[in-house]
Every structure is written in structure tokens, then in C-alpha cells.
mmCIF file with all atom_site columns, C-alpha atoms in Angstrom:
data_model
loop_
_atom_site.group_PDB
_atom_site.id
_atom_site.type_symbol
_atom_site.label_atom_id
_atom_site.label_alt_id
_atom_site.label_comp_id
_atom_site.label_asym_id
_atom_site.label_entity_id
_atom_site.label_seq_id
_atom_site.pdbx_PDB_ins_code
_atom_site.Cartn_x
_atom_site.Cartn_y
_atom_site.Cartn_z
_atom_site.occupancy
_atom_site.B_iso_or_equiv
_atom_site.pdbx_formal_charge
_atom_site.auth_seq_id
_atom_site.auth_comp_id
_atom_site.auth_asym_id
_atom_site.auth_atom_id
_atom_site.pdbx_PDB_model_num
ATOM 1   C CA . UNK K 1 1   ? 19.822  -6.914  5.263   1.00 56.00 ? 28  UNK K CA 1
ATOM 2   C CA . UNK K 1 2   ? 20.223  -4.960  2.057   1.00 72.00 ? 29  UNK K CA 1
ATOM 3   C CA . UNK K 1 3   ? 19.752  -1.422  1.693   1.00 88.00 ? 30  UNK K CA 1
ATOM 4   C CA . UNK K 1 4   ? 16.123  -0.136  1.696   1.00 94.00 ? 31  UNK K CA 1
ATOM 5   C CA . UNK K 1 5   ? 15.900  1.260   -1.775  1.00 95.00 ? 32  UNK K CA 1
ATOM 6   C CA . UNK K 1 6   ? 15.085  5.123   -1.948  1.00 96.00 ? 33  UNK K CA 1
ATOM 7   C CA . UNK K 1 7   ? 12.477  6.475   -4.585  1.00 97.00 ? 34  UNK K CA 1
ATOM 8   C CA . UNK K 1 8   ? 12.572  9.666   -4.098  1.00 97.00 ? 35  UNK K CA 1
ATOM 9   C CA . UNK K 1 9   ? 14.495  11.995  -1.843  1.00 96.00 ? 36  UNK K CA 1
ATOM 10  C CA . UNK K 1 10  ? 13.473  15.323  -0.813  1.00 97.00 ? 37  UNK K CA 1
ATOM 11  C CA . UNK K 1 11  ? 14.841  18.175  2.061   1.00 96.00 ? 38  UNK K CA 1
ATOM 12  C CA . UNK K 1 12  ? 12.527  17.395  4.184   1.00 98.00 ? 39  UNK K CA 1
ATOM 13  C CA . UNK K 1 13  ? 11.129  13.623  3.496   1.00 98.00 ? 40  UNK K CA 1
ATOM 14  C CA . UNK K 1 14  ? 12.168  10.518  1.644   1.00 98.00 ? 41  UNK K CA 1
ATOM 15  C CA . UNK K 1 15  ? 10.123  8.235   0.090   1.00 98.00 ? 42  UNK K CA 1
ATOM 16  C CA . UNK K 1 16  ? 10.893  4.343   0.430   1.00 98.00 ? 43  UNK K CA 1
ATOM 17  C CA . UNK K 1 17  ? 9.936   1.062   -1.174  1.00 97.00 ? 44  UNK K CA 1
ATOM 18  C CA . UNK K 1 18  ? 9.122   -0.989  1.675   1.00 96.00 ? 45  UNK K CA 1
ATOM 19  C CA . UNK K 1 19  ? 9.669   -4.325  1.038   1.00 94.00 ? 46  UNK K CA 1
ATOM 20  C CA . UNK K 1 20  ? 7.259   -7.042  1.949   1.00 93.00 ? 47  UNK K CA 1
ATOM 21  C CA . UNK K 1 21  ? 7.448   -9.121  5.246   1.00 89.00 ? 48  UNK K CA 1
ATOM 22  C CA . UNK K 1 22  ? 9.311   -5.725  7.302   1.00 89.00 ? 49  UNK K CA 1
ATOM 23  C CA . UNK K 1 23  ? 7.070   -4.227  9.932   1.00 88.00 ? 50  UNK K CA 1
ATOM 24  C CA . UNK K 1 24  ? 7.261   -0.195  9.862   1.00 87.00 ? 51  UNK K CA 1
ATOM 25  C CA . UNK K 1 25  ? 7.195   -0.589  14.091  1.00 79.00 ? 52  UNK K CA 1
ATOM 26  C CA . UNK K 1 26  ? 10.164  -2.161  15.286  1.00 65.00 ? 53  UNK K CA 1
ATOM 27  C CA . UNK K 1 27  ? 8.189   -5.781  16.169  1.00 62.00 ? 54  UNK K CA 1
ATOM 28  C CA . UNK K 1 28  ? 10.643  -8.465  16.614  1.00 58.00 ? 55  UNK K CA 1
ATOM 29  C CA . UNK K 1 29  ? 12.925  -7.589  14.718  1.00 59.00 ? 56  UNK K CA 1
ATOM 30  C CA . UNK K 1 30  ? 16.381  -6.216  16.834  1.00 65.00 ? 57  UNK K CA 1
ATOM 31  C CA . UNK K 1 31  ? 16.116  -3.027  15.010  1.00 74.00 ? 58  UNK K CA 1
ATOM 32  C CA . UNK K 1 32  ? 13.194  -1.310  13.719  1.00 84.00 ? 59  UNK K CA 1
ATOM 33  C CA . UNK K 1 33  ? 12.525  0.134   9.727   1.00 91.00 ? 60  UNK K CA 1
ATOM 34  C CA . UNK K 1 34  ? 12.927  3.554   10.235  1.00 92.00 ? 61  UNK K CA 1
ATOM 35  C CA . UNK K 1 35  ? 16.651  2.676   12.767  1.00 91.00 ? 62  UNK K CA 1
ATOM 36  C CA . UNK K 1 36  ? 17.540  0.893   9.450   1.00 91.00 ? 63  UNK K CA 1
ATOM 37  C CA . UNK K 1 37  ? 17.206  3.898   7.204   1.00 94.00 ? 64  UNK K CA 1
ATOM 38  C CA . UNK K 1 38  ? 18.408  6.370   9.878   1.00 94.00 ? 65  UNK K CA 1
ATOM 39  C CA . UNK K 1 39  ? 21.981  4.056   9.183   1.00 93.00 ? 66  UNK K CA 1
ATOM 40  C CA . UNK K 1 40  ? 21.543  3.996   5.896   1.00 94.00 ? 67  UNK K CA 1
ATOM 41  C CA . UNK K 1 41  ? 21.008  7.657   4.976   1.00 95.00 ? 68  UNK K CA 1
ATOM 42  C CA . UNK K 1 42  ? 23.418  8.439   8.387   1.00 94.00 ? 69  UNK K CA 1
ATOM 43  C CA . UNK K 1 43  ? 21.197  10.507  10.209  1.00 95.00 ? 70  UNK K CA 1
ATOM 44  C CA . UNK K 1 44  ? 20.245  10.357  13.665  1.00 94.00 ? 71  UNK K CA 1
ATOM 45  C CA . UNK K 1 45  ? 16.300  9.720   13.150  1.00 94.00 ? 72  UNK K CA 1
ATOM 46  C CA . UNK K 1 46  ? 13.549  9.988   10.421  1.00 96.00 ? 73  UNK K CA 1
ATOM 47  C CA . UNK K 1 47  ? 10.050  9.852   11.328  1.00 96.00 ? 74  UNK K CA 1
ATOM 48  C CA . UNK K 1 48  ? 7.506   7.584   10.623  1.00 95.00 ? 75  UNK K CA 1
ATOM 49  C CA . UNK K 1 49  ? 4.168   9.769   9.133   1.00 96.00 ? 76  UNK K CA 1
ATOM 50  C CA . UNK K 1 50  ? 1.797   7.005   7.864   1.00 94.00 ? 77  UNK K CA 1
ATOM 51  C CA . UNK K 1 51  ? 2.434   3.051   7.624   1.00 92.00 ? 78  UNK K CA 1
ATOM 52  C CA . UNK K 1 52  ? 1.987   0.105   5.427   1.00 94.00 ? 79  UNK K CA 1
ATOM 53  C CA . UNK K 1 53  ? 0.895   -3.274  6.726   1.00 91.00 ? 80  UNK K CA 1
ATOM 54  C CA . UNK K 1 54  ? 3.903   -5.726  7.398   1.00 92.00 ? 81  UNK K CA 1
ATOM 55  C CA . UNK K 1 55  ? 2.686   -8.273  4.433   1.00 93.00 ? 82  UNK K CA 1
ATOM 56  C CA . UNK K 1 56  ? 2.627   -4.578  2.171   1.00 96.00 ? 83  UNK K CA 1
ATOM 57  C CA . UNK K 1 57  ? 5.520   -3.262  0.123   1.00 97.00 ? 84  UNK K CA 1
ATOM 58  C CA . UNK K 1 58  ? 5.427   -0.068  -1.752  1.00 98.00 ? 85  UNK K CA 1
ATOM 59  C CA . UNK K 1 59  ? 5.656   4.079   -0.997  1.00 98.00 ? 86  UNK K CA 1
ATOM 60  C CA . UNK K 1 60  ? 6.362   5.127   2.487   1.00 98.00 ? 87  UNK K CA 1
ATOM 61  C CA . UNK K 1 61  ? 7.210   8.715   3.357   1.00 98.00 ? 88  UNK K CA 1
ATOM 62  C CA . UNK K 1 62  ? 9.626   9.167   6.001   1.00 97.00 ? 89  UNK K CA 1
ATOM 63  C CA . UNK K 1 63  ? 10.040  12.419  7.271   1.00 98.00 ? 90  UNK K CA 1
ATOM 64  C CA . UNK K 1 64  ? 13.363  13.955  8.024   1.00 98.00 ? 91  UNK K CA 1
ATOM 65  C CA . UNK K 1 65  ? 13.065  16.636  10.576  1.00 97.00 ? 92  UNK K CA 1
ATOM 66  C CA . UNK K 1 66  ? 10.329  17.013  13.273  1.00 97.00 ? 93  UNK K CA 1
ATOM 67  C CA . UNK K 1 67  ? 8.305   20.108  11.712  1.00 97.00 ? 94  UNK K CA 1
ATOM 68  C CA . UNK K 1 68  ? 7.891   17.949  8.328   1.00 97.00 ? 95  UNK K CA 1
ATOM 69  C CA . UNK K 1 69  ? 6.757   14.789  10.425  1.00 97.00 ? 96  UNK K CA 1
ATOM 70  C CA . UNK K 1 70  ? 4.308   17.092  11.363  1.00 97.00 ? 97  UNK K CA 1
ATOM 71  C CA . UNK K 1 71  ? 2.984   18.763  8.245   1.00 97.00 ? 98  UNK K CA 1
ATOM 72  C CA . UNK K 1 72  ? 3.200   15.447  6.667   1.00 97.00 ? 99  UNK K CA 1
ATOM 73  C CA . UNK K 1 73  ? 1.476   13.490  9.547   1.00 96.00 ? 100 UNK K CA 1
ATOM 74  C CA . UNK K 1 74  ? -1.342  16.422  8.852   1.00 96.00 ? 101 UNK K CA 1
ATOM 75  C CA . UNK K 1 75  ? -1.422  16.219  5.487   1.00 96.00 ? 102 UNK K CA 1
ATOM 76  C CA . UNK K 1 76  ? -2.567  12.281  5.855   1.00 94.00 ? 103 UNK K CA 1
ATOM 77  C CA . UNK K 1 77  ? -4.864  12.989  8.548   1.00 92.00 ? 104 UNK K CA 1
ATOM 78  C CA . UNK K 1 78  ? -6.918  15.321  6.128   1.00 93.00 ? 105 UNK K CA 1
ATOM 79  C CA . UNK K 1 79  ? -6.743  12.481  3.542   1.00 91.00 ? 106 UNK K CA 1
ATOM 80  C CA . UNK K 1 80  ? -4.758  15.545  1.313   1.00 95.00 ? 107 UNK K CA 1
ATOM 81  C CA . UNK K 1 81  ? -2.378  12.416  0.277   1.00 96.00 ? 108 UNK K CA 1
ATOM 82  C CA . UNK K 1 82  ? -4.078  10.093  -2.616  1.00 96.00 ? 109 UNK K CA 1
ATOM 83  C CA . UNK K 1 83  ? -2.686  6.999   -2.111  1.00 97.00 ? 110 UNK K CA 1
ATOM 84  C CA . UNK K 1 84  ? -2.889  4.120   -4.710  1.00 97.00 ? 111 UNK K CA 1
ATOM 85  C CA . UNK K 1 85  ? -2.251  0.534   -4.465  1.00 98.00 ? 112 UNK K CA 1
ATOM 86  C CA . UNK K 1 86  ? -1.873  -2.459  -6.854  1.00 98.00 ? 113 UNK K CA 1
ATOM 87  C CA . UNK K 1 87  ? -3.519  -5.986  -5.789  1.00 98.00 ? 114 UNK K CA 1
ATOM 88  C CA . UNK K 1 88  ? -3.489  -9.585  -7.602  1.00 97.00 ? 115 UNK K CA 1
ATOM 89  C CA . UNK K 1 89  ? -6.127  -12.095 -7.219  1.00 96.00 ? 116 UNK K CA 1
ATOM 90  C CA . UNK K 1 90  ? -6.757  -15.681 -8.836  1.00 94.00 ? 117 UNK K CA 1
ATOM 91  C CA . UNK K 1 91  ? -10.536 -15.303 -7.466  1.00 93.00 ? 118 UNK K CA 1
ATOM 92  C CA . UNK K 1 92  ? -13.004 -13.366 -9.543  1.00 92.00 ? 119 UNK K CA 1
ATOM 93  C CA . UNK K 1 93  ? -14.514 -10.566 -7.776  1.00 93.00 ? 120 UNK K CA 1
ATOM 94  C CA . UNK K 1 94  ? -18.620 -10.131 -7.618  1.00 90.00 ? 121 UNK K CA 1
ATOM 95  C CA . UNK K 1 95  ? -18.033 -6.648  -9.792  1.00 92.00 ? 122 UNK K CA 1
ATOM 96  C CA . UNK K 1 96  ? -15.423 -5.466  -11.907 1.00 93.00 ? 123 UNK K CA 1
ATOM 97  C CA . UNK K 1 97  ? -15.236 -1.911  -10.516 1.00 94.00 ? 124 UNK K CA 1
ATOM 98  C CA . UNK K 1 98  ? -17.224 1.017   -8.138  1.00 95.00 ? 125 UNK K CA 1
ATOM 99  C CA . UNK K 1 99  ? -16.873 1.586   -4.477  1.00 95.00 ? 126 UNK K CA 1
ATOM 100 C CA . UNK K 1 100 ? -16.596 -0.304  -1.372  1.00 94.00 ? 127 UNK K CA 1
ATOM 101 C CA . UNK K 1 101 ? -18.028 0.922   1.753   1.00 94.00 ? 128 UNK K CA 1
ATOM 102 C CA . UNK K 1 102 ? -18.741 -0.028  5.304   1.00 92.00 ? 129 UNK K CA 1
ATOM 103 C CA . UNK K 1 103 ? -17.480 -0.057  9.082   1.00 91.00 ? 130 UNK K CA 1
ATOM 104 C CA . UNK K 1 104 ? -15.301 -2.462  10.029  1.00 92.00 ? 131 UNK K CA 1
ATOM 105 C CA . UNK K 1 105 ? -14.366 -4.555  13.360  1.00 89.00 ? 132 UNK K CA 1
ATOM 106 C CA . UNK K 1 106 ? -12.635 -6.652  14.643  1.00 91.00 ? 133 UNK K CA 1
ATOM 107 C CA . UNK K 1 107 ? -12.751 -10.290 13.956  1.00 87.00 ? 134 UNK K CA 1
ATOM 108 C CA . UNK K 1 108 ? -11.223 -13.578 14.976  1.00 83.00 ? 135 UNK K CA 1
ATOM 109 C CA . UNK K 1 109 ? -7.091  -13.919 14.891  1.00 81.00 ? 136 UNK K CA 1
ATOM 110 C CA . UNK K 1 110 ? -6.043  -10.617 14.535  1.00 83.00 ? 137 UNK K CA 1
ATOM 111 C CA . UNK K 1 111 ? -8.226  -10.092 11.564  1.00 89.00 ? 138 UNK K CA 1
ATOM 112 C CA . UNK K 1 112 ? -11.000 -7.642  10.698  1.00 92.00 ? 139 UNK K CA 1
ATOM 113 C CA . UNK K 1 113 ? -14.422 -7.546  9.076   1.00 91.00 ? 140 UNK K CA 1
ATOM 114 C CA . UNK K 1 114 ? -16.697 -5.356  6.827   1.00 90.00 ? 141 UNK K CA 1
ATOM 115 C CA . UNK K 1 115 ? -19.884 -4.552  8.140   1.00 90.00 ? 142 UNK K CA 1
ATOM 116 C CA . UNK K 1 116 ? -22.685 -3.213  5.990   1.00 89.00 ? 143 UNK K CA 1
ATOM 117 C CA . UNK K 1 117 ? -23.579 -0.342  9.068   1.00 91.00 ? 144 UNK K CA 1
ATOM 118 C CA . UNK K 1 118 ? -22.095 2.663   8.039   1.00 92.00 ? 145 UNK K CA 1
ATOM 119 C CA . UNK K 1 119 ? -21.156 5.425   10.676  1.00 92.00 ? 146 UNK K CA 1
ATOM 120 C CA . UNK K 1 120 ? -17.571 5.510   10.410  1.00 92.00 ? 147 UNK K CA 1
ATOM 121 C CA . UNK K 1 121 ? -17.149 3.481   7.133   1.00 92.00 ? 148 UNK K CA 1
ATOM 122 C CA . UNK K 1 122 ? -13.640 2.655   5.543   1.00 92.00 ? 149 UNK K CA 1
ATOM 123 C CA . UNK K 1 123 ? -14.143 3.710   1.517   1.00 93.00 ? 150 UNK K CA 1
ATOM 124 C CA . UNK K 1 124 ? -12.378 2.206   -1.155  1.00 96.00 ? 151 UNK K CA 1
ATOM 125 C CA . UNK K 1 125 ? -12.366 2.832   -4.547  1.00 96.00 ? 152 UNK K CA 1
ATOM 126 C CA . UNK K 1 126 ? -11.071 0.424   -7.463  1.00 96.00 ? 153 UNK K CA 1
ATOM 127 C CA . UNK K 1 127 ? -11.319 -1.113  -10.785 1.00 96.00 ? 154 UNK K CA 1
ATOM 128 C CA . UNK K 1 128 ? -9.933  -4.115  -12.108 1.00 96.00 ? 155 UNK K CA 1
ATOM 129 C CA . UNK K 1 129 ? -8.596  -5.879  -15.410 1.00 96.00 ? 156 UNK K CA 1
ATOM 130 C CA . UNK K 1 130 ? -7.890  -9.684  -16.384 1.00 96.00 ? 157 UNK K CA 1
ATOM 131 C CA . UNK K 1 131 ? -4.450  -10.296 -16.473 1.00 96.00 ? 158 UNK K CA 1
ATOM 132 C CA . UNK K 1 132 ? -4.609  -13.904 -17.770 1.00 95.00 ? 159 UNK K CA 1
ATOM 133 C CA . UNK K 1 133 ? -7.154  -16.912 -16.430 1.00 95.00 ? 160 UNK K CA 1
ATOM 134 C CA . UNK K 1 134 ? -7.669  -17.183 -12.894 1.00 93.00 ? 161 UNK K CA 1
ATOM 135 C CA . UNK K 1 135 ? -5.282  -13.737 -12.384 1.00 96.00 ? 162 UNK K CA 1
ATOM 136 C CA . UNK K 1 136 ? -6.734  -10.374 -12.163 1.00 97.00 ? 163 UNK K CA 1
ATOM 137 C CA . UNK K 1 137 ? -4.868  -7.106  -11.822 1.00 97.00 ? 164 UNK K CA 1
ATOM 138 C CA . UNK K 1 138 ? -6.538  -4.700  -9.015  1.00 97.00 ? 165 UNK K CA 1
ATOM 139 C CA . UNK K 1 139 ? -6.418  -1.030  -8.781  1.00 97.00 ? 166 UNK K CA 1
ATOM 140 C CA . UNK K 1 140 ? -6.774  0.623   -5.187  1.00 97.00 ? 167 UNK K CA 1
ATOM 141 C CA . UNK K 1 141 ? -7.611  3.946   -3.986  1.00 97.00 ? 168 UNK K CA 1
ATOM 142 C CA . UNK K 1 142 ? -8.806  3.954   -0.323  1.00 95.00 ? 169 UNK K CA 1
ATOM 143 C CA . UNK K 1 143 ? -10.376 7.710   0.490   1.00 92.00 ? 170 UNK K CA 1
ATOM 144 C CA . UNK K 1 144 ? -9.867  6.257   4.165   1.00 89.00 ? 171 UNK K CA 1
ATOM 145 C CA . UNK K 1 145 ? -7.033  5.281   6.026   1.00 85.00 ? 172 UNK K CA 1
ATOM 146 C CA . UNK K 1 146 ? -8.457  1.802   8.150   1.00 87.00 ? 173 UNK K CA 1
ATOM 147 C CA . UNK K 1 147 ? -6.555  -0.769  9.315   1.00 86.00 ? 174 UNK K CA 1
ATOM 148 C CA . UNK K 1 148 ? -6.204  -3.770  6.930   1.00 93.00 ? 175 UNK K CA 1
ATOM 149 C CA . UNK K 1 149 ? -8.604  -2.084  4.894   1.00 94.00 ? 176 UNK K CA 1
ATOM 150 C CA . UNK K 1 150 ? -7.771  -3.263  1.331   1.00 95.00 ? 177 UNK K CA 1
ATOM 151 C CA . UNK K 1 151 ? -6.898  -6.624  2.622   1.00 94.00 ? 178 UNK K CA 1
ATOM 152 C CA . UNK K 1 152 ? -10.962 -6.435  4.022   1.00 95.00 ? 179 UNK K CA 1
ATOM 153 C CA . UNK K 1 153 ? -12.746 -4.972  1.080   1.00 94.00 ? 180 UNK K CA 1
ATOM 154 C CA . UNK K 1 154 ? -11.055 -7.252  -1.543  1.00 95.00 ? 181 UNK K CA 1
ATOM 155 C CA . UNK K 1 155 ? -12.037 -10.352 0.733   1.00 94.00 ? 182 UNK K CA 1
ATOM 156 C CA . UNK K 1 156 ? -15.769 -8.869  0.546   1.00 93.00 ? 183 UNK K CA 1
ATOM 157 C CA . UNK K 1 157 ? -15.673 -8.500  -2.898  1.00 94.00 ? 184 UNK K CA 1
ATOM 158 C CA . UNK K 1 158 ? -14.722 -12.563 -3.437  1.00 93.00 ? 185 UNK K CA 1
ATOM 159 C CA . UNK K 1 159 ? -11.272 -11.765 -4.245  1.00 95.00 ? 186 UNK K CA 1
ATOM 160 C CA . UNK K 1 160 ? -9.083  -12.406 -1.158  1.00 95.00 ? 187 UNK K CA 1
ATOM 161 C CA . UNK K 1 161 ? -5.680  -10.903 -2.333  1.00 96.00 ? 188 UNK K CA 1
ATOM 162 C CA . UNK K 1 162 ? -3.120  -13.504 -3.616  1.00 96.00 ? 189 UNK K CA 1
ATOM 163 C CA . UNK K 1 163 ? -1.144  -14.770 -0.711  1.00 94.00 ? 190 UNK K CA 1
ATOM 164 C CA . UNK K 1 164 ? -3.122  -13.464 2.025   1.00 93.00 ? 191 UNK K CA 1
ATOM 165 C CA . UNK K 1 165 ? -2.697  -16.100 4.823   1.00 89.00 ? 192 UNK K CA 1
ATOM 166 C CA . UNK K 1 166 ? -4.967  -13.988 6.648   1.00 89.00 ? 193 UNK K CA 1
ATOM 167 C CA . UNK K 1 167 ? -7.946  -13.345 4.763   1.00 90.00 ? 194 UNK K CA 1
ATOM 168 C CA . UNK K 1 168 ? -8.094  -16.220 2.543   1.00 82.00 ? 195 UNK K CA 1
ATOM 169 C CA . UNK K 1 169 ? -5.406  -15.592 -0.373  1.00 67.00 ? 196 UNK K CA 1
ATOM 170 C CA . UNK K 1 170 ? -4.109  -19.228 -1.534  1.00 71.00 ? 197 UNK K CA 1
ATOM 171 C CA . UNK K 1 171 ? -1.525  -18.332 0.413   1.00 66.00 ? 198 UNK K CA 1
ATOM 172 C CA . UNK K 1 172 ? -0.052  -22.299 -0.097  1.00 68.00 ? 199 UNK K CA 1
ATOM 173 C CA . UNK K 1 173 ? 1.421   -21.208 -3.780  1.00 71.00 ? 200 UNK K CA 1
ATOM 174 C CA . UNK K 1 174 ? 3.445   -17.883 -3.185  1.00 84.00 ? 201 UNK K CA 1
ATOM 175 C CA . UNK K 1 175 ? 6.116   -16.142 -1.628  1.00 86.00 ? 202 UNK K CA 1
ATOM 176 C CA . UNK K 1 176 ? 4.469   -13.049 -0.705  1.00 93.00 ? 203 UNK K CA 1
ATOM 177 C CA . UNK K 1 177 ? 0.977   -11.399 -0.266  1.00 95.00 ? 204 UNK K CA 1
ATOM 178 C CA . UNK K 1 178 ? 0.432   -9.483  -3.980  1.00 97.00 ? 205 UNK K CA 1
ATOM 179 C CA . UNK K 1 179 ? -0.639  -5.880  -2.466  1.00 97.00 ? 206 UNK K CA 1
ATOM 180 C CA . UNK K 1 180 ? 2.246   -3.251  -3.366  1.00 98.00 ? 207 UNK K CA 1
ATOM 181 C CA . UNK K 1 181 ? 1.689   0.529   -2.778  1.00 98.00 ? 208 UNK K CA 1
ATOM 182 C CA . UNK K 1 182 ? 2.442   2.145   -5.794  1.00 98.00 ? 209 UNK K CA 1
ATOM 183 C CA . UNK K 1 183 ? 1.465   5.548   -6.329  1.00 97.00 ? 210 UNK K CA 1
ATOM 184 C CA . UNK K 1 184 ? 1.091   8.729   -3.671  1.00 98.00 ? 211 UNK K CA 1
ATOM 185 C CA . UNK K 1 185 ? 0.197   12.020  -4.946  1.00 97.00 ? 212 UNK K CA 1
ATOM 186 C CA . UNK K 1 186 ? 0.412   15.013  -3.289  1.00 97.00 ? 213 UNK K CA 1
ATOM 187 C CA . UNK K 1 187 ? 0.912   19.016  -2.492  1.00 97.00 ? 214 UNK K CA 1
ATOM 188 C CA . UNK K 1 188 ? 3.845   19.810  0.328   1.00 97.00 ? 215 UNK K CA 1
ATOM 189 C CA . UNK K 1 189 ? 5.036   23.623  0.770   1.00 95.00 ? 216 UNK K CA 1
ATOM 190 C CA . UNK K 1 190 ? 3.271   24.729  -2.827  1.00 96.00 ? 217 UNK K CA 1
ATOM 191 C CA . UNK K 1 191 ? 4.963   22.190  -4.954  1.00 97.00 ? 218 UNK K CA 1
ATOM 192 C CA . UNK K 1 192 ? 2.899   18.949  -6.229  1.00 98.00 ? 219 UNK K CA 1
ATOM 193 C CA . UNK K 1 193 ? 4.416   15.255  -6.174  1.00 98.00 ? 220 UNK K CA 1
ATOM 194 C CA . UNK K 1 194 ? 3.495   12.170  -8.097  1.00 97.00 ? 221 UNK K CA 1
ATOM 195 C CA . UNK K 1 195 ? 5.600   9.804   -7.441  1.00 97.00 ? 222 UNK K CA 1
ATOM 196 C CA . UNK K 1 196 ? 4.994   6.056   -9.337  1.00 97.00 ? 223 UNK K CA 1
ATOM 197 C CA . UNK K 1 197 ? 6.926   3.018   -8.519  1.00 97.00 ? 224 UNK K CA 1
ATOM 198 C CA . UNK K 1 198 ? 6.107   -0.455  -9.184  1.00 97.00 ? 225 UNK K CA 1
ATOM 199 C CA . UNK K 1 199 ? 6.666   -3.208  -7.447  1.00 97.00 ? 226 UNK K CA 1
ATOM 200 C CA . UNK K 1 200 ? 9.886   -5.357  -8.229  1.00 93.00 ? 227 UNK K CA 1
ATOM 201 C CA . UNK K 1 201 ? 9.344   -8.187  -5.896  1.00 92.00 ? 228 UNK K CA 1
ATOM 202 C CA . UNK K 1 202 ? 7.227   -11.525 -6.257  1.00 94.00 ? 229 UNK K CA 1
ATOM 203 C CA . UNK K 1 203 ? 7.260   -13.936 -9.425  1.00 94.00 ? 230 UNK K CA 1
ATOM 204 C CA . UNK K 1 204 ? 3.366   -13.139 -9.915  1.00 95.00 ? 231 UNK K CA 1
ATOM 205 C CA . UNK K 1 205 ? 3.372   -9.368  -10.411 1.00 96.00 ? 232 UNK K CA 1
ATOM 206 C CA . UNK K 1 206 ? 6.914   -9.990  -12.912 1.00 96.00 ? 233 UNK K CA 1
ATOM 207 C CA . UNK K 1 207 ? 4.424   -11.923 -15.343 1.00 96.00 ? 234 UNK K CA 1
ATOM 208 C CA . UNK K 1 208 ? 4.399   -11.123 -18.876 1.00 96.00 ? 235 UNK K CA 1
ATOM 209 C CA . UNK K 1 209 ? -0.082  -11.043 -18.924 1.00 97.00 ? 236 UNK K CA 1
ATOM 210 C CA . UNK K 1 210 ? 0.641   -8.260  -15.260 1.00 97.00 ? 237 UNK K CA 1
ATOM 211 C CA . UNK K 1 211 ? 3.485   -6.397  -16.754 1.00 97.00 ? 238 UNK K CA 1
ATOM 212 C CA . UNK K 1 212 ? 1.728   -5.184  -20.003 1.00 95.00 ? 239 UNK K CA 1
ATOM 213 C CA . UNK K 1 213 ? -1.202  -4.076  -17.530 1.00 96.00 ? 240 UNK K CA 1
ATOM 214 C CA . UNK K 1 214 ? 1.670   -2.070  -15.791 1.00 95.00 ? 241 UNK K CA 1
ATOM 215 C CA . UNK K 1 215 ? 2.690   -0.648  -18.948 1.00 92.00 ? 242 UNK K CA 1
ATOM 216 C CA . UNK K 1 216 ? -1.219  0.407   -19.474 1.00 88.00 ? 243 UNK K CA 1
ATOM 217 C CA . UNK K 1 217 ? -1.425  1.570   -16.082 1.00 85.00 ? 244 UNK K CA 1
ATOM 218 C CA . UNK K 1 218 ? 1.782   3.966   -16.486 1.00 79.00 ? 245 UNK K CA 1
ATOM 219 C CA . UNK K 1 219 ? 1.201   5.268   -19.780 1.00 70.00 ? 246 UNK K CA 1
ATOM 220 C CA . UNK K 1 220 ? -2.127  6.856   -18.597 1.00 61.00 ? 247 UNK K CA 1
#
């Protein structure tokens, strides 16, 4: 495998781009992510403080030293780390923009559902922007940290992320499932990070019509 490609590097932490199709837990794989970058940066262990779905690529802080796996793994409890995600879909979604809220559980095949109950809801916020016809460019916040939760609320909004076998995503036409994490911002020991990165994988999200959205999106 090539070498995981380091965004940002810190004392205490890195920060990754994941890339697609790797699970953060070891799964089947022979050795697990965070063994590979352990080799890589030669060091016996980093620690794994939040994770991305498998099909996800994107941001992921790896901690280097136990007391910083901790603080960190805090900090994302607390929802203190604003994460922000980019999404493609060819299906138009029932609004353009607001909040998505509601419990989920578990469906059929692994997968999960929205409900419209709302005890212990997963929150989302986003907006989106038309890329070109049939492809619109999605912007992600989640306030809550659910399983498969952007993967749910874009389904319930009509607009099952592109190649996402699991929820719908015409799947059939690409190589990957278009959900990339690209932004985390956050305060560790006094001083504040924002740290961008976009994704550089997947022949949808290197369009011309997505890439000037990216150019929007970063000169904000």
C-alpha cells in the first residue's frame, strides 16, 4: 500500500487523509490503519480518537501519546470538534438547505434509518449548490456524532450520496462513495486549528462544474 498521506502534524496528534475503502479498525485487512501509520511515522502506536466510516475518506486525528488520546477523545465527546464534510449526489434533494433531525435505528443489512421520534436525535446541518445537471455539491456539518449518520440524513432528504451501495447511491457508475471529510476545527492546549483539505480521489469530485464549487467553498 502507499503511504497514508499526512495533513498536518502536530507534538501530540497527526491528522490523516484517510482514503476511501480502509477501515479505521483493523477488519480484514492483515494489518489495521493506525499499525500502518505507526510504520510509517516509526513509532510504536498512535491512537485512534474518533473514526470515519470505511466507504469515507478525509481528516482523521490520530493521537500520538496516551494523555492526548485522551484530551482529544474528550474533546469529541463534548462535540468541541466541528467537523465538516463534502457529499455529491445526482438526486435532487426535497430542500436545498436547513437541518436534519431525528433518532435513528437500525435497519435491514447492516444499515440504519431516520426516525421522526426525537429523544436522542442525530443533527445535521447542511446546504447545498448545483454543480452541473443531475450533480449537486453537499455541505455537511453533523452537531452529532451517529453512526452512518450523513449517509442516513442525505438518503432522507432524496439524495442518497453518489456511490452509496448501501443506501441507494447509483452505486453501478463509480469507483467510490462521494462523502470526503474535509474540514475539522478546533481548540487543543489554548491554540485553535482549522485545518482544510479536499479530497483528491474519485473522477466525480475532480470535475471542472465541483472544482470551481471547491474554489467557492475555500475562498470563504
Amino acid at each position: 500500500m502507499h503511504s497514508i498521506p499526512i495533513v498536518y502534524q502536530h507534538s501530540d496528534f497527526i491528522v490523516i487523509d484517510k482514503p476511501t475503502n480502509i477501515s479505521v479498525h483493523k477488519d480484514a485487512e492483515k494489518i489495521g490503519l493506525t499499525s500502518l501509520v505507526a510504520q510509517q511515522l516509526n513509532v510504536p502506536q498512535v491512537w485512534l480518537v474518533h473514526r470515519l466510516d470505511k466507504v469515507t475518506s478525509g481528516l482523521l486525528i490520530l493521537a500520538l501519546n496516551q494523555n492526548a488520546a485522551s484530551e482529544l477523545s474528550r474533546l469529541f465527546a463534548e462535540h468541541r470538534i466541528q467537523k465538516t464534510y463534502l457529499a455529491l449526489s445526482t438526486q435532487k434533494p426535497k430542500k436545498k438547505q436547513g437541518l436534519i433531525i431525528g433518532d435513528m435505528e437500525k435497519a435491514r443489512r447492516g444499515a440504519w434509518k431516520l426516525c421522526t421520534t426525537k429523544q436522542n436525535p442525530a443533527i445535521t446541518r447542511f446546504y447545498s449548490v448545483n454543480c452541473e445537471p443531475n450533480l449537486r455539491l453537499f455541505i455537511l456539518k453533523p452537531q452529532t456524532g451517529k453512526t452512518h449518520q450523513l449517509r442516513v440524513a442525505m438518503k432522507s432528504l432524496g439524495s442518497p450520496i453518489l456511490g452509496d451501495a448501501l443506501y441507494g447511491g447509483n452505486f453501478d457508475k463509480v469507483n467510490r462513495t462521494y462523502l470526503h471529510a474535509y474540514r475539522l476545527q478546533f481548540e487543543y492546549k489554548g491554540q485553535f486549528f482549522d485545518i482544510q483539505y479536499l479530497p483528491k480521489s474519485g473522477s466525480f469530485f475532480q470535475r471542472n462544474s465541483v472544482q470551481a464549487q471547491f474554489e467557492q467553498l475555500t475562498s470563504v
